[in-house]
Tab-separated table of C-alpha atoms and ligand atoms in Angstrom:
chain	number	residue	atom	x	y	z
A	1	UNK	CA	0.000	0.000	0.000
A	2	UNK	CA	1.369	3.417	-0.971
A	3	UNK	CA	0.434	6.677	0.749
A	4	UNK	CA	0.061	10.049	-0.864
A	5	UNK	CA	-0.574	13.591	0.270
A	6	UNK	CA	-4.125	14.984	0.364
A	7	UNK	CA	-2.627	17.947	-1.528
A	8	UNK	CA	-0.559	15.897	-4.023
A	9	UNK	CA	2.502	17.901	-3.026
A	10	UNK	CA	4.798	15.017	-2.105
A	11	UNK	CA	6.025	11.714	-3.545
A	12	UNK	CA	4.103	8.581	-2.658
A	13	UNK	CA	5.595	6.844	0.362
A	14	UNK	CA	5.332	3.533	2.203
A	15	UNK	CA	3.356	3.200	5.440
A	16	UNK	CA	6.623	3.215	7.404
A	17	UNK	CA	7.691	6.468	5.791
A	18	UNK	CA	4.266	8.037	6.353
A	19	UNK	CA	4.411	7.119	10.040
A	20	UNK	CA	8.028	8.242	10.490
A	21	UNK	CA	7.304	11.586	8.802
A	22	UNK	CA	3.991	12.265	10.612
A	23	UNK	CA	2.503	14.925	8.405
A	24	UNK	CA	3.488	15.832	4.842
A	25	UNK	CA	6.503	18.202	5.083
A	26	UNK	CA	4.921	20.987	2.998
A	27	UNK	CA	1.446	20.585	4.538
A	28	UNK	CA	-1.194	17.962	3.876
A	29	UNK	CA	-1.903	14.565	5.379
A	30	UNK	CA	-0.878	11.115	4.225
A	31	UNK	CA	-3.763	8.971	2.979
A	32	UNK	CA	-3.804	5.453	1.574
A	33	UNK	CA	-3.816	5.441	-2.238
A	34	UNK	CA	-6.762	3.040	-2.194
A	35	UNK	CA	-8.970	1.738	0.578
A	36	UNK	CA	-8.590	-2.023	0.907
A	37	UNK	CA	-11.671	-4.239	1.054
A	38	UNK	CA	-11.688	-6.919	3.710
A	39	UNK	CA	-13.520	-10.207	3.748
A	40	UNK	CA	-15.563	-11.600	6.606
A	41	UNK	CA	-14.120	-10.459	9.937
A	42	UNK	CA	-16.643	-11.758	12.435
A	43	UNK	CA	-15.783	-14.039	15.294
A	44	UNK	CA	-12.080	-13.326	15.750
A	45	UNK	CA	-10.427	-11.876	18.837
A	46	UNK	CA	-9.473	-8.193	18.935
A	47	UNK	CA	-5.899	-9.227	18.133
A	48	UNK	CA	-6.895	-11.341	15.124
A	49	UNK	CA	-9.066	-8.607	13.672
A	50	UNK	CA	-6.308	-6.057	14.317
A	51	UNK	CA	-3.830	-8.241	12.443
A	52	UNK	CA	-6.115	-8.444	9.400
A	53	UNK	CA	-7.054	-4.757	9.318
A	54	UNK	CA	-3.581	-3.414	10.041
A	55	UNK	CA	-1.848	-5.757	7.592
A	56	UNK	CA	-4.080	-4.367	4.852
A	57	UNK	CA	-2.777	-0.843	5.511
A	58	UNK	CA	0.785	-1.502	6.726
A	59	UNK	CA	1.719	-3.807	3.864
A	60	UNK	CA	5.439	-2.962	4.065
A	61	UNK	CA	5.611	-4.166	7.698
A	62	UNK	CA	6.522	-7.859	8.150
A	63	UNK	CA	3.531	-9.760	9.636
A	64	UNK	CA	5.639	-10.712	12.656
A	65	UNK	CA	6.311	-7.041	13.313
A	66	UNK	CA	2.612	-6.153	13.152
A	67	UNK	CA	1.844	-9.013	15.515
A	68	UNK	CA	4.566	-7.834	17.918
A	69	UNK	CA	3.194	-4.270	17.939
A	70	UNK	CA	-0.359	-5.515	18.587
A	71	UNK	CA	0.731	-7.804	21.417
A	72	UNK	CA	2.837	-5.080	23.059
A	73	UNK	CA	-0.023	-2.589	22.855
A	74	UNK	CA	-3.041	-4.640	23.847
A	75	UNK	CA	-2.537	-6.980	26.803
A	76	UNK	CA	-3.592	-7.547	30.414
A	77	UNK	CA	-1.074	-4.990	31.702
A	78	UNK	CA	-2.369	-2.216	29.483
A	79	UNK	CA	-6.124	-2.911	29.153
A	80	UNK	CA	-8.448	-4.064	31.916
A	81	UNK	CA	-10.614	-6.197	29.602
A	82	UNK	CA	-9.569	-9.122	27.386
A	83	UNK	CA	-11.892	-7.788	24.694
A	84	UNK	CA	-9.831	-4.513	24.688
A	85	UNK	CA	-13.023	-2.670	23.663
A	86	UNK	CA	-16.242	-3.726	25.444
A	87	UNK	CA	-19.625	-3.377	23.769
A	88	UNK	CA	-22.483	-2.892	26.238
A	89	UNK	CA	-26.122	-2.949	25.048
A	90	UNK	CA	-28.272	-0.231	26.654
A	91	UNK	CA	-31.508	-1.525	25.103
A	92	UNK	CA	-32.542	-3.286	21.889
A	93	UNK	CA	-31.642	-0.310	19.714
A	94	UNK	CA	-28.543	1.201	21.325
A	95	UNK	CA	-25.165	-0.058	22.483
A	96	UNK	CA	-22.106	1.629	23.900
A	97	UNK	CA	-18.633	0.839	22.529
A	98	UNK	CA	-16.279	1.473	25.467
A	99	UNK	CA	-12.950	2.769	24.178
A	100	UNK	CA	-11.584	3.609	27.618
A	101	UNK	CA	-10.281	0.369	29.119
A	102	UNK	CA	-6.648	1.341	28.548
A	103	UNK	CA	-4.025	2.702	30.956
A	104	UNK	CA	-5.347	6.298	31.155
A	105	UNK	CA	-9.110	5.629	31.019
A	106	UNK	CA	-9.682	7.429	27.716
A	107	UNK	CA	-10.048	6.610	24.052
A	108	UNK	CA	-6.663	8.005	22.970
A	109	UNK	CA	-5.040	4.952	24.577
A	110	UNK	CA	-6.330	2.664	21.824
A	111	UNK	CA	-4.147	4.500	19.296
A	112	UNK	CA	-1.348	5.765	21.544
A	113	UNK	CA	-0.603	2.331	22.969
A	114	UNK	CA	0.313	0.984	19.542
A	115	UNK	CA	1.529	4.040	17.609
A	116	UNK	CA	4.916	4.230	19.411
A	117	UNK	CA	5.607	0.608	18.451
A	118	UNK	CA	4.714	1.427	14.845
A	119	UNK	CA	7.104	4.357	15.005
A	120	UNK	CA	9.913	2.180	16.380
A	121	UNK	CA	9.240	-0.424	13.670
A	122	UNK	CA	9.061	2.280	10.981
A	123	UNK	CA	12.465	3.596	12.027
A	124	UNK	CA	13.914	0.100	11.634
A	125	UNK	CA	12.356	-0.328	8.177
A	126	UNK	CA	13.593	3.055	7.019
A	127	UNK	CA	17.025	2.365	8.626
A	128	UNK	CA	16.779	5.506	10.691
A	129	UNK	CA	19.128	4.992	13.657
A	130	UNK	CA	18.600	8.408	15.251
A	131	UNK	CA	17.045	8.809	18.668
A	132	UNK	CA	13.530	10.292	18.534
A	133	UNK	CA	12.505	12.895	21.090
A	134	UNK	CA	8.740	13.304	21.249
A	135	UNK	CA	7.620	16.759	22.387
A	136	UNK	CA	4.078	17.189	23.704
A	137	UNK	CA	2.195	20.195	25.041
A	138	UNK	CA	-0.902	19.036	26.879
A	139	UNK	CA	-3.953	20.480	28.554
A	140	UNK	CA	-4.161	17.249	30.541
A	141	UNK	CA	-5.338	14.059	28.911
A	142	UNK	CA	-3.246	13.638	25.784
A	143	UNK	CA	-0.015	14.063	27.752
A	144	UNK	CA	-0.695	11.096	29.981
A	145	UNK	CA	-1.880	8.889	27.114
A	146	UNK	CA	1.308	9.743	25.181
A	147	UNK	CA	3.508	9.099	28.235
A	148	UNK	CA	1.967	5.661	28.758
A	149	UNK	CA	2.325	4.837	25.081
A	150	UNK	CA	5.931	5.906	24.679
A	151	UNK	CA	7.333	4.876	28.039
A	152	UNK	CA	10.190	2.369	27.754
A	153	UNK	CA	9.987	2.443	23.945
A	154	UNK	CA	13.393	1.731	22.452
A	155	UNK	CA	15.100	4.583	20.625
A	156	UNK	CA	12.478	7.124	21.740
A	157	UNK	CA	12.212	9.616	24.615
A	158	UNK	CA	9.222	11.759	25.481
A	159	UNK	CA	9.016	15.208	27.086
A	160	UNK	CA	5.587	16.487	28.151
A	161	UNK	CA	4.913	20.109	29.104
A	162	UNK	CA	1.729	20.964	31.004
A	163	UNK	CA	0.411	24.219	32.506
A	164	UNK	CA	1.451	24.291	36.181
A	165	UNK	CA	-1.914	25.320	37.594
A	166	UNK	CA	-3.953	24.503	34.510
A	167	UNK	CA	-4.787	20.808	34.910
A	168	UNK	CA	-6.923	18.960	37.436
A	169	UNK	CA	-5.374	17.307	40.492
A	170	UNK	CA	-6.001	13.856	39.031
A	171	UNK	CA	-4.560	14.783	35.637
A	172	UNK	CA	-1.468	16.189	37.335
A	173	UNK	CA	-0.972	13.063	39.451
A	174	UNK	CA	-1.505	10.847	36.432
A	175	UNK	CA	1.399	12.573	34.693
A	176	UNK	CA	3.785	13.156	37.595
A	177	UNK	CA	3.608	9.523	38.770
A	178	UNK	CA	4.534	8.098	35.342
A	179	UNK	CA	7.363	5.570	35.493
A	180	UNK	CA	9.611	4.446	32.635
A	181	UNK	CA	13.239	5.334	31.954
A	182	UNK	CA	12.554	7.631	28.983
A	183	UNK	CA	9.722	9.828	30.279
A	184	UNK	CA	10.039	13.490	31.290
A	185	UNK	CA	7.199	15.621	32.639
A	186	UNK	CA	7.629	19.357	33.123
A	187	UNK	CA	5.206	21.880	34.622
A	188	UNK	CA	5.343	25.307	32.975
A	189	UNK	CA	4.262	28.462	34.817
A	190	UNK	CA	1.676	29.599	32.297
A	191	UNK	CA	-1.454	28.339	30.584
A	192	UNK	CA	-1.919	25.690	27.894
A	193	UNK	CA	-1.370	28.177	25.062
A	194	UNK	CA	1.985	29.136	26.613
A	195	UNK	CA	2.992	25.464	26.623
A	196	UNK	CA	1.839	24.960	23.050
A	197	UNK	CA	3.567	28.089	21.756
A	198	UNK	CA	6.691	27.089	23.667
A	199	UNK	CA	6.730	23.661	22.018
A	200	UNK	CA	6.231	25.242	18.587
A	201	UNK	CA	9.291	27.417	19.274
A	202	UNK	CA	11.309	24.347	20.280
A	203	UNK	CA	10.461	22.682	16.961
A	204	UNK	CA	11.637	25.837	15.147
A	205	UNK	CA	14.792	26.559	17.176
A	206	UNK	CA	18.007	26.573	15.100
A	207	UNK	CA	20.161	26.246	18.209
A	208	UNK	CA	18.319	23.139	19.321
A	209	UNK	CA	18.435	21.659	15.863
A	210	UNK	CA	22.234	21.919	15.892
A	211	UNK	CA	22.368	20.403	19.364
A	212	UNK	CA	20.108	17.537	18.251
A	213	UNK	CA	22.157	16.806	15.129
A	214	UNK	CA	25.282	16.611	17.283
A	215	UNK	CA	23.627	13.948	19.401
A	216	UNK	CA	22.000	12.058	16.528
A	217	UNK	CA	18.568	12.978	17.900
A	218	UNK	CA	15.444	14.160	16.127
A	219	UNK	CA	12.249	15.827	17.340
A	220	UNK	CA	8.875	14.351	16.534
A	221	UNK	CA	5.302	14.695	17.781
A	222	UNK	CA	2.593	12.278	18.842
A	223	UNK	CA	0.105	14.243	16.812
A	224	UNK	CA	-3.322	12.799	16.072
A	225	UNK	CA	-2.901	13.356	12.326
A	226	UNK	CA	-0.174	10.704	12.096
A	227	UNK	CA	-1.449	7.750	10.073
A	228	UNK	CA	-0.028	5.482	12.781
A	229	UNK	CA	-2.592	6.913	15.178
A	230	UNK	CA	-5.502	6.759	12.797
A	231	UNK	CA	-5.348	3.240	11.399
A	232	UNK	CA	-5.533	1.383	14.761
A	233	UNK	CA	-8.901	3.057	15.322
A	234	UNK	CA	-10.442	1.283	12.321
A	235	UNK	CA	-10.118	-2.026	14.166
A	236	UNK	CA	-12.720	-1.440	16.879
A	237	UNK	CA	-15.454	-0.632	14.378
A	238	UNK	CA	-15.088	-4.189	13.085
A	239	UNK	CA	-14.782	-5.862	16.493
A	240	UNK	CA	-17.754	-3.952	17.931
A	241	UNK	CA	-19.960	-4.878	14.995
A	242	UNK	CA	-18.880	-8.508	15.295
A	243	UNK	CA	-19.640	-8.520	19.028
A	244	UNK	CA	-23.239	-7.418	18.378
A	245	UNK	CA	-23.683	-10.130	15.754
A	246	UNK	CA	-22.210	-12.731	18.085
A	247	UNK	CA	-24.591	-11.738	20.886
A	248	UNK	CA	-27.586	-11.944	18.567
A	249	UNK	CA	-28.378	-8.235	18.911
A	250	UNK	CA	-28.090	-7.689	15.180
A	251	UNK	CA	-28.090	-10.146	12.299
A	252	UNK	CA	-24.957	-10.720	10.190
A	253	UNK	CA	-24.852	-8.110	7.422
A	254	UNK	CA	-27.479	-5.892	9.078
A	255	UNK	CA	-26.687	-2.184	8.871
A	256	UNK	CA	-25.916	-0.129	11.982
A	257	UNK	CA	-25.188	3.522	12.784
A	258	UNK	CA	-22.209	4.722	14.779
A	259	UNK	CA	-22.626	7.905	16.815
A	260	UNK	CA	-19.284	9.560	17.623
A	261	UNK	CA	-18.406	12.462	19.958
A	262	UNK	CA	-16.106	14.390	17.674
A	263	UNK	CA	-13.211	16.826	18.059
A	264	UNK	CA	-10.348	16.422	15.613
A	265	UNK	CA	-12.444	14.090	13.394
A	266	UNK	CA	-10.064	11.132	13.906
A	267	UNK	CA	-12.393	8.645	15.560
A	268	UNK	CA	-15.268	9.160	13.122
A	269	UNK	CA	-12.887	9.150	10.131
A	270	UNK	CA	-11.721	5.676	11.187
A	271	UNK	CA	-15.413	4.717	10.996
A	272	UNK	CA	-15.527	6.042	7.457
A	273	UNK	CA	-12.564	3.861	6.470
A	274	UNK	CA	-14.345	0.853	8.042
A	275	UNK	CA	-17.448	1.672	6.005
A	276	UNK	CA	-15.410	2.017	2.811
A	277	UNK	CA	-13.733	-1.316	3.570
A	278	UNK	CA	-17.141	-2.989	3.580
A	279	UNK	CA	-18.500	-2.861	7.132
A	280	UNK	CA	-22.329	-2.482	6.960
A	281	UNK	CA	-22.641	1.057	8.323
A	282	UNK	CA	-25.708	3.122	7.414
A	283	UNK	CA	-24.753	6.488	8.911
A	284	UNK	CA	-21.872	7.942	10.866
A	285	UNK	CA	-23.396	10.423	13.288
A	286	UNK	CA	-21.045	13.298	14.055
A	287	UNK	CA	-21.772	14.764	17.499
A	288	UNK	CA	-20.334	18.137	18.547
A	289	UNK	CA	-20.607	20.115	21.756
A	290	UNK	CA	-21.158	23.895	21.840
A	291	UNK	CA	-18.127	24.262	19.574
A	292	UNK	CA	-20.399	23.353	16.687
A	293	UNK	CA	-18.231	24.129	13.641
A	294	UNK	CA	-18.704	20.640	12.218
A	295	UNK	CA	-22.465	20.555	12.800
A	296	UNK	CA	-22.792	23.845	10.916
A	297	UNK	CA	-20.477	22.622	8.173
A	298	UNK	CA	-22.499	19.495	7.485
A	299	UNK	CA	-25.738	21.525	7.604
A	300	UNK	CA	-24.657	24.418	5.353
A	301	UNK	CA	-21.487	23.375	3.510
A	302	UNK	CA	-19.665	26.332	5.032
A	303	UNK	CA	-16.788	25.672	7.445
A	304	UNK	CA	-16.406	28.805	9.534
A	305	UNK	CA	-13.896	29.155	12.360
A	306	UNK	CA	-14.685	32.855	12.902
A	307	UNK	CA	-16.662	32.303	16.069
A	308	UNK	CA	-16.314	32.250	19.835
A	309	UNK	CA	-14.360	29.361	21.319
A	310	UNK	CA	-16.223	27.756	24.239
A	311	UNK	CA	-14.708	25.851	27.150
A	312	UNK	CA	-17.115	23.010	27.884
A	313	UNK	CA	-17.506	19.973	30.146
A	314	UNK	CA	-16.226	17.873	27.228
A	315	UNK	CA	-12.826	19.586	26.799
A	316	UNK	CA	-11.385	16.997	24.399
A	317	UNK	CA	-13.987	18.142	21.856
A	318	UNK	CA	-13.277	21.857	22.278
A	319	UNK	CA	-11.745	22.300	18.843
A	320	UNK	CA	-12.363	24.760	16.012
A	321	UNK	CA	-10.137	23.209	13.349
A	322	UNK	CA	-10.707	19.472	12.932
A	323	UNK	CA	-7.475	18.450	11.218
A	324	UNK	CA	-8.572	15.033	10.035
A	325	UNK	CA	-11.503	16.487	8.093
A	326	UNK	CA	-9.008	17.073	5.277
A	327	UNK	CA	-8.680	13.326	4.765
A	328	UNK	CA	-12.453	12.965	4.587
A	329	UNK	CA	-12.785	15.797	2.080
A	330	UNK	CA	-10.105	14.158	-0.038
A	331	UNK	CA	-12.250	11.016	-0.228
A	332	UNK	CA	-15.518	12.913	-0.731
A	333	UNK	CA	-14.122	14.916	-3.663
A	334	UNK	CA	-12.922	11.755	-5.396
A	335	UNK	CA	-9.264	12.550	-4.557
A	336	UNK	CA	-9.387	16.109	-5.873
A	337	UNK	CA	-6.149	17.384	-4.288
A	338	UNK	CA	-6.417	20.723	-6.041
A	339	UNK	CA	-9.831	21.375	-4.492
A	340	UNK	CA	-8.629	20.238	-1.067
A	341	UNK	CA	-5.600	22.552	-1.306
A	342	UNK	CA	-7.794	25.482	-2.315
A	343	UNK	CA	-10.121	24.929	0.647
A	344	UNK	CA	-7.138	24.714	2.948
A	345	UNK	CA	-5.720	27.994	1.597
A	346	UNK	CA	-9.079	29.647	2.115
A	347	UNK	CA	-9.190	28.308	5.675
A	348	UNK	CA	-5.704	29.703	6.362
A	349	UNK	CA	-6.466	33.099	4.840
A	350	UNK	CA	-10.066	33.753	5.860
A	351	UNK	CA	-10.892	31.101	8.475
A	352	UNK	CA	-13.604	29.690	6.226
A	353	UNK	CA	-14.215	27.601	3.133
A	354	UNK	CA	-17.309	26.448	1.312
A	355	UNK	CA	-17.869	22.947	-0.062
A	356	UNK	CA	-19.517	22.537	-3.477
A	357	UNK	CA	-22.892	20.875	-3.838
A	358	UNK	CA	-21.610	17.570	-5.261
A	359	UNK	CA	-19.282	17.118	-2.292
A	360	UNK	CA	-22.061	18.112	0.093
A	361	UNK	CA	-24.388	15.522	-1.407
A	362	UNK	CA	-21.753	12.812	-1.040
A	363	UNK	CA	-21.085	13.782	2.569
A	364	UNK	CA	-24.810	13.706	3.331
A	365	UNK	CA	-24.895	10.091	2.172
A	366	UNK	CA	-22.459	9.149	4.938
A	367	UNK	CA	-22.717	11.676	7.780
A	368	UNK	CA	-25.479	13.039	9.960
A	369	UNK	CA	-24.393	15.778	12.299
A	370	UNK	CA	-25.662	17.831	15.198
A	371	UNK	CA	-24.598	19.496	18.406
A	372	UNK	CA	-25.589	19.435	22.042
A	373	UNK	CA	-25.531	22.206	24.661
A	374	UNK	CA	-24.161	21.902	28.178
A	375	UNK	CA	-27.516	21.530	29.967
A	376	UNK	CA	-28.453	18.662	27.666
A	377	UNK	CA	-25.158	16.899	28.437
A	378	UNK	CA	-26.001	16.840	32.143
A	379	UNK	CA	-29.645	15.860	31.644
A	380	UNK	CA	-28.592	13.043	29.302
A	381	UNK	CA	-26.194	11.615	31.909
A	382	UNK	CA	-28.929	11.858	34.517
A	383	UNK	CA	-31.694	10.369	32.328
A	384	UNK	CA	-29.566	7.506	31.051
A	385	UNK	CA	-28.578	6.574	34.597
A	386	UNK	CA	-32.249	6.501	35.601
A	387	UNK	CA	-33.285	4.617	32.482
A	388	UNK	CA	-30.632	1.902	32.151
A	389	UNK	CA	-28.321	2.362	35.136
A	390	UNK	CA	-25.458	3.134	32.758
A	391	UNK	CA	-23.136	6.013	33.650
A	392	UNK	CA	-22.000	8.147	30.694
A	393	UNK	CA	-19.039	10.513	30.747
A	394	UNK	CA	-19.465	14.089	29.513
A	395	UNK	CA	-18.076	13.364	26.014
A	396	UNK	CA	-20.058	10.185	25.486
A	397	UNK	CA	-23.156	12.041	26.688
A	398	UNK	CA	-22.845	14.464	23.770
A	399	UNK	CA	-23.170	11.506	21.409
A	400	UNK	CA	-25.920	9.842	23.452
A	401	UNK	CA	-27.940	13.088	23.469
A	402	UNK	CA	-27.692	13.488	19.708
A	403	UNK	CA	-28.588	9.824	19.251
A	404	UNK	CA	-31.946	10.563	20.919
A	405	UNK	CA	-32.706	13.275	18.401
A	406	UNK	CA	-31.644	11.624	15.178
A	407	UNK	CA	-33.880	9.366	13.140
A	408	UNK	CA	-32.010	6.042	13.259
A	409	UNK	CA	-34.446	4.612	10.671
A	410	UNK	CA	-35.078	1.621	12.906
A	411	UNK	CA	-31.417	0.591	12.857
A	412	UNK	CA	-29.220	-0.240	15.820
A	413	UNK	CA	-26.911	2.611	16.870
A	414	UNK	CA	-23.533	2.094	18.498
A	415	UNK	CA	-22.526	5.056	20.653
A	416	UNK	CA	-18.786	5.623	20.795
A	417	UNK	CA	-17.769	6.066	24.442
A	418	UNK	CA	-14.507	7.959	24.598
A	419	UNK	CA	-13.836	8.348	28.308
A	420	UNK	CA	-14.587	6.524	31.528
A	421	UNK	CA	-17.118	8.474	33.622
A	422	UNK	CA	-14.461	8.488	36.345
A	423	UNK	CA	-12.282	10.679	34.186
A	424	UNK	CA	-14.668	13.640	34.471
A	425	UNK	CA	-16.027	12.687	37.852
A	426	UNK	CA	-17.217	16.011	39.274
A	427	UNK	CA	-19.637	16.735	36.412
A	428	UNK	CA	-20.814	13.137	36.354
A	429	UNK	CA	-21.451	13.093	40.091
A	430	UNK	CA	-23.449	16.293	39.888
A	431	UNK	CA	-25.531	14.849	37.032
A	432	UNK	CA	-26.373	11.503	38.612
A	433	UNK	CA	-26.732	12.610	42.238
A	434	UNK	CA	-26.980	16.399	42.314
A	435	UNK	CA	-23.889	16.484	44.559
A	436	UNK	CA	-21.052	18.952	44.154
A	437	UNK	CA	-17.539	18.590	45.542
A	438	UNK	CA	-14.139	20.084	44.829
A	439	UNK	CA	-12.413	16.875	45.963
A	440	UNK	CA	-11.948	14.742	42.855
A	441	UNK	CA	-11.032	11.617	44.810
A	442	UNK	CA	-14.171	11.970	46.901
A	443	UNK	CA	-16.183	12.240	43.662
A	444	UNK	CA	-14.700	8.907	42.488
A	445	UNK	CA	-15.793	7.197	45.698
A	446	UNK	CA	-19.273	8.684	45.500
A	447	UNK	CA	-19.845	7.582	41.901
A	448	UNK	CA	-18.654	4.081	42.777
A	449	UNK	CA	-21.027	3.964	45.741
A	450	UNK	CA	-24.009	5.281	43.791
A	451	UNK	CA	-23.509	3.323	40.560
A	452	UNK	CA	-21.931	0.116	41.870
A	453	UNK	CA	-19.336	0.374	39.105
A	454	UNK	CA	-15.731	-0.069	40.308
A	455	UNK	CA	-13.389	2.929	39.982
A	456	UNK	CA	-11.215	2.627	36.842
A	457	UNK	CA	-7.880	1.106	37.824
A	458	UNK	CA	-5.991	3.958	36.134
A	459	UNK	CA	-7.413	6.288	38.784
A	460	UNK	CA	-8.083	4.197	41.863
A	461	UNK	CA	-4.521	3.781	43.151
A	462	UNK	CA	-3.307	7.162	42.028
A	463	UNK	CA	-3.142	8.895	45.384
A	464	UNK	CA	-0.685	6.321	46.716
A	465	UNK	CA	1.710	6.290	43.786
A	466	UNK	CA	5.174	7.764	44.019
A	467	UNK	CA	5.602	11.197	42.435
A	468	UNK	CA	8.550	10.990	40.049
A	469	UNK	CA	8.411	14.273	38.159
A	470	UNK	CA	8.588	17.527	40.112
A	471	UNK	CA	10.236	19.992	37.731
A	472	UNK	CA	8.506	23.388	37.489
A	473	UNK	CA	9.903	25.983	35.088
A	474	UNK	CA	9.149	29.416	33.646
A	475	UNK	CA	7.981	29.582	30.047
A	476	UNK	CA	11.293	31.027	28.848
A	477	UNK	CA	13.180	28.083	30.372
A	478	UNK	CA	11.716	25.447	28.031
A	479	UNK	CA	14.646	25.433	25.624
A	480	UNK	CA	17.232	25.233	28.408
A	481	UNK	CA	15.255	22.407	30.001
A	482	UNK	CA	15.223	20.398	26.792
A	483	UNK	CA	18.992	20.919	26.447
A	484	UNK	CA	19.507	19.581	29.961
A	485	UNK	CA	17.278	16.603	29.305
A	486	UNK	CA	19.118	15.833	26.067
A	487	UNK	CA	22.283	15.417	28.173
A	488	UNK	CA	20.708	12.405	29.813
A	489	UNK	CA	19.844	10.751	26.500
A	490	UNK	CA	22.477	8.363	25.250
A	491	UNK	CA	21.472	7.080	21.823
B	501	PLP	C1	-9.826	13.053	21.681
B	501	PLP	C2	-11.164	12.807	22.290
B	501	PLP	C3	-12.364	12.977	21.556
B	501	PLP	C4	-12.392	13.460	20.126
B	501	PLP	O1	-11.907	12.501	19.226
B	501	PLP	P1	-11.413	12.962	17.772
B	501	PLP	O2	-10.788	11.750	17.193
B	501	PLP	O3	-10.416	14.066	18.016
B	501	PLP	O4	-12.612	13.430	17.039
B	501	PLP	C5	-13.565	12.720	22.199
B	501	PLP	N1	-13.598	12.339	23.498
B	501	PLP	C6	-12.477	12.177	24.224
B	501	PLP	C7	-12.601	11.789	25.650
B	501	PLP	C8	-11.225	12.387	23.651
B	501	PLP	O5	-10.115	12.228	24.397
């Protein structure tokens, strides 16, 4: 399988090259030249299905290497369920696909547990013997998922910067207690934007580049637009469908909808690839929170980022530019790279672009979209708990709320659950019990008591774990800090 740029501004590359490079050097995202069809995939384990799906996309990886990556990523140490992704029926017409059984209790684990192994394997295939230094700026959740994914990965180190007083107590503890010989966690006195701007400067620093070259090191990112993060997400669409068939909830070949709480458009795009590969999906339902750029886009054809940015209870969906949409537009225009480039230029220059009617019609055949306000998120968590006893997190609740409103045409809908309710415990506790507390650990205990659901193991022992990372720096000390940390790396 070859990969090319959504803007046709780069040579075609192998999967290993696409993963090692991340994004296309002059802008654009790597996409597979064709979408492979797969035969019957029902009945296998998560690992078997992963081997089939991933081999179709990573055709330049030896099968033994793919198997190794899968086994390293998905096992009893990393995931708390043998199924890796559990599918829980709520009633005859709705199920929840739980993507949060990994080491940090959120959906990003599914991709970030395996992507570092792909990167290590890609470096071998491309005979790149440099040491990779992953730089991450995080507002909380992505940092921990990246740390867990990259820790102890050969030939790779990871440095995470987070805003000193800008993350929750639990998020902070999750990061500062990370073990592994190659992990570095640094608190920056400033907010998330300061961290992100600081990291951008590090990537652009000439002085650091010279220092890195001297040490045979190279910077990279764990960005969600890397193909190595996207393709593992295709797998759970197949396994979840197969689980429903196996349990007799749907018949083999029967169409279903997937309803996905969306931010960067990665999760739902993986669903599109599954559909294009032959999985019987009727509609992909794209659920947004108050940051409703995508809902407006699918309704009007106009993508408009000139609007107020809202901080919501579902922070991982607080996004105005959904990077992975570019891959979807590339498919929906029949691989019209010129059109995709023009839209991207317009987005850069004016913050907007407008899709043509043919593209809009094609998108409407695949996607239904909508958005949900904050009050409805809370009432949905509350109502679902009363109705089925199931506890939704604030992101999943956005999808569940939209699912109520959309005409499913009598089909079964699988709601994508992207975080454990324990991850956003204060909002969840207030929704299911009307109780408020500023003590996050107390909120965990209360939810467990009220729901009977055990606290996620990623969070339950956290208070007793040893704190290993205590460095706090000023924003202008980021470069010096990286230099110091490079001293400790011996490639
Ligand atoms: C990242 C994330 C999302 C959004 O997923 P995208 O692939 O960016 O659309 C939704 N919920 C949670 C909890 C997340 O961490």
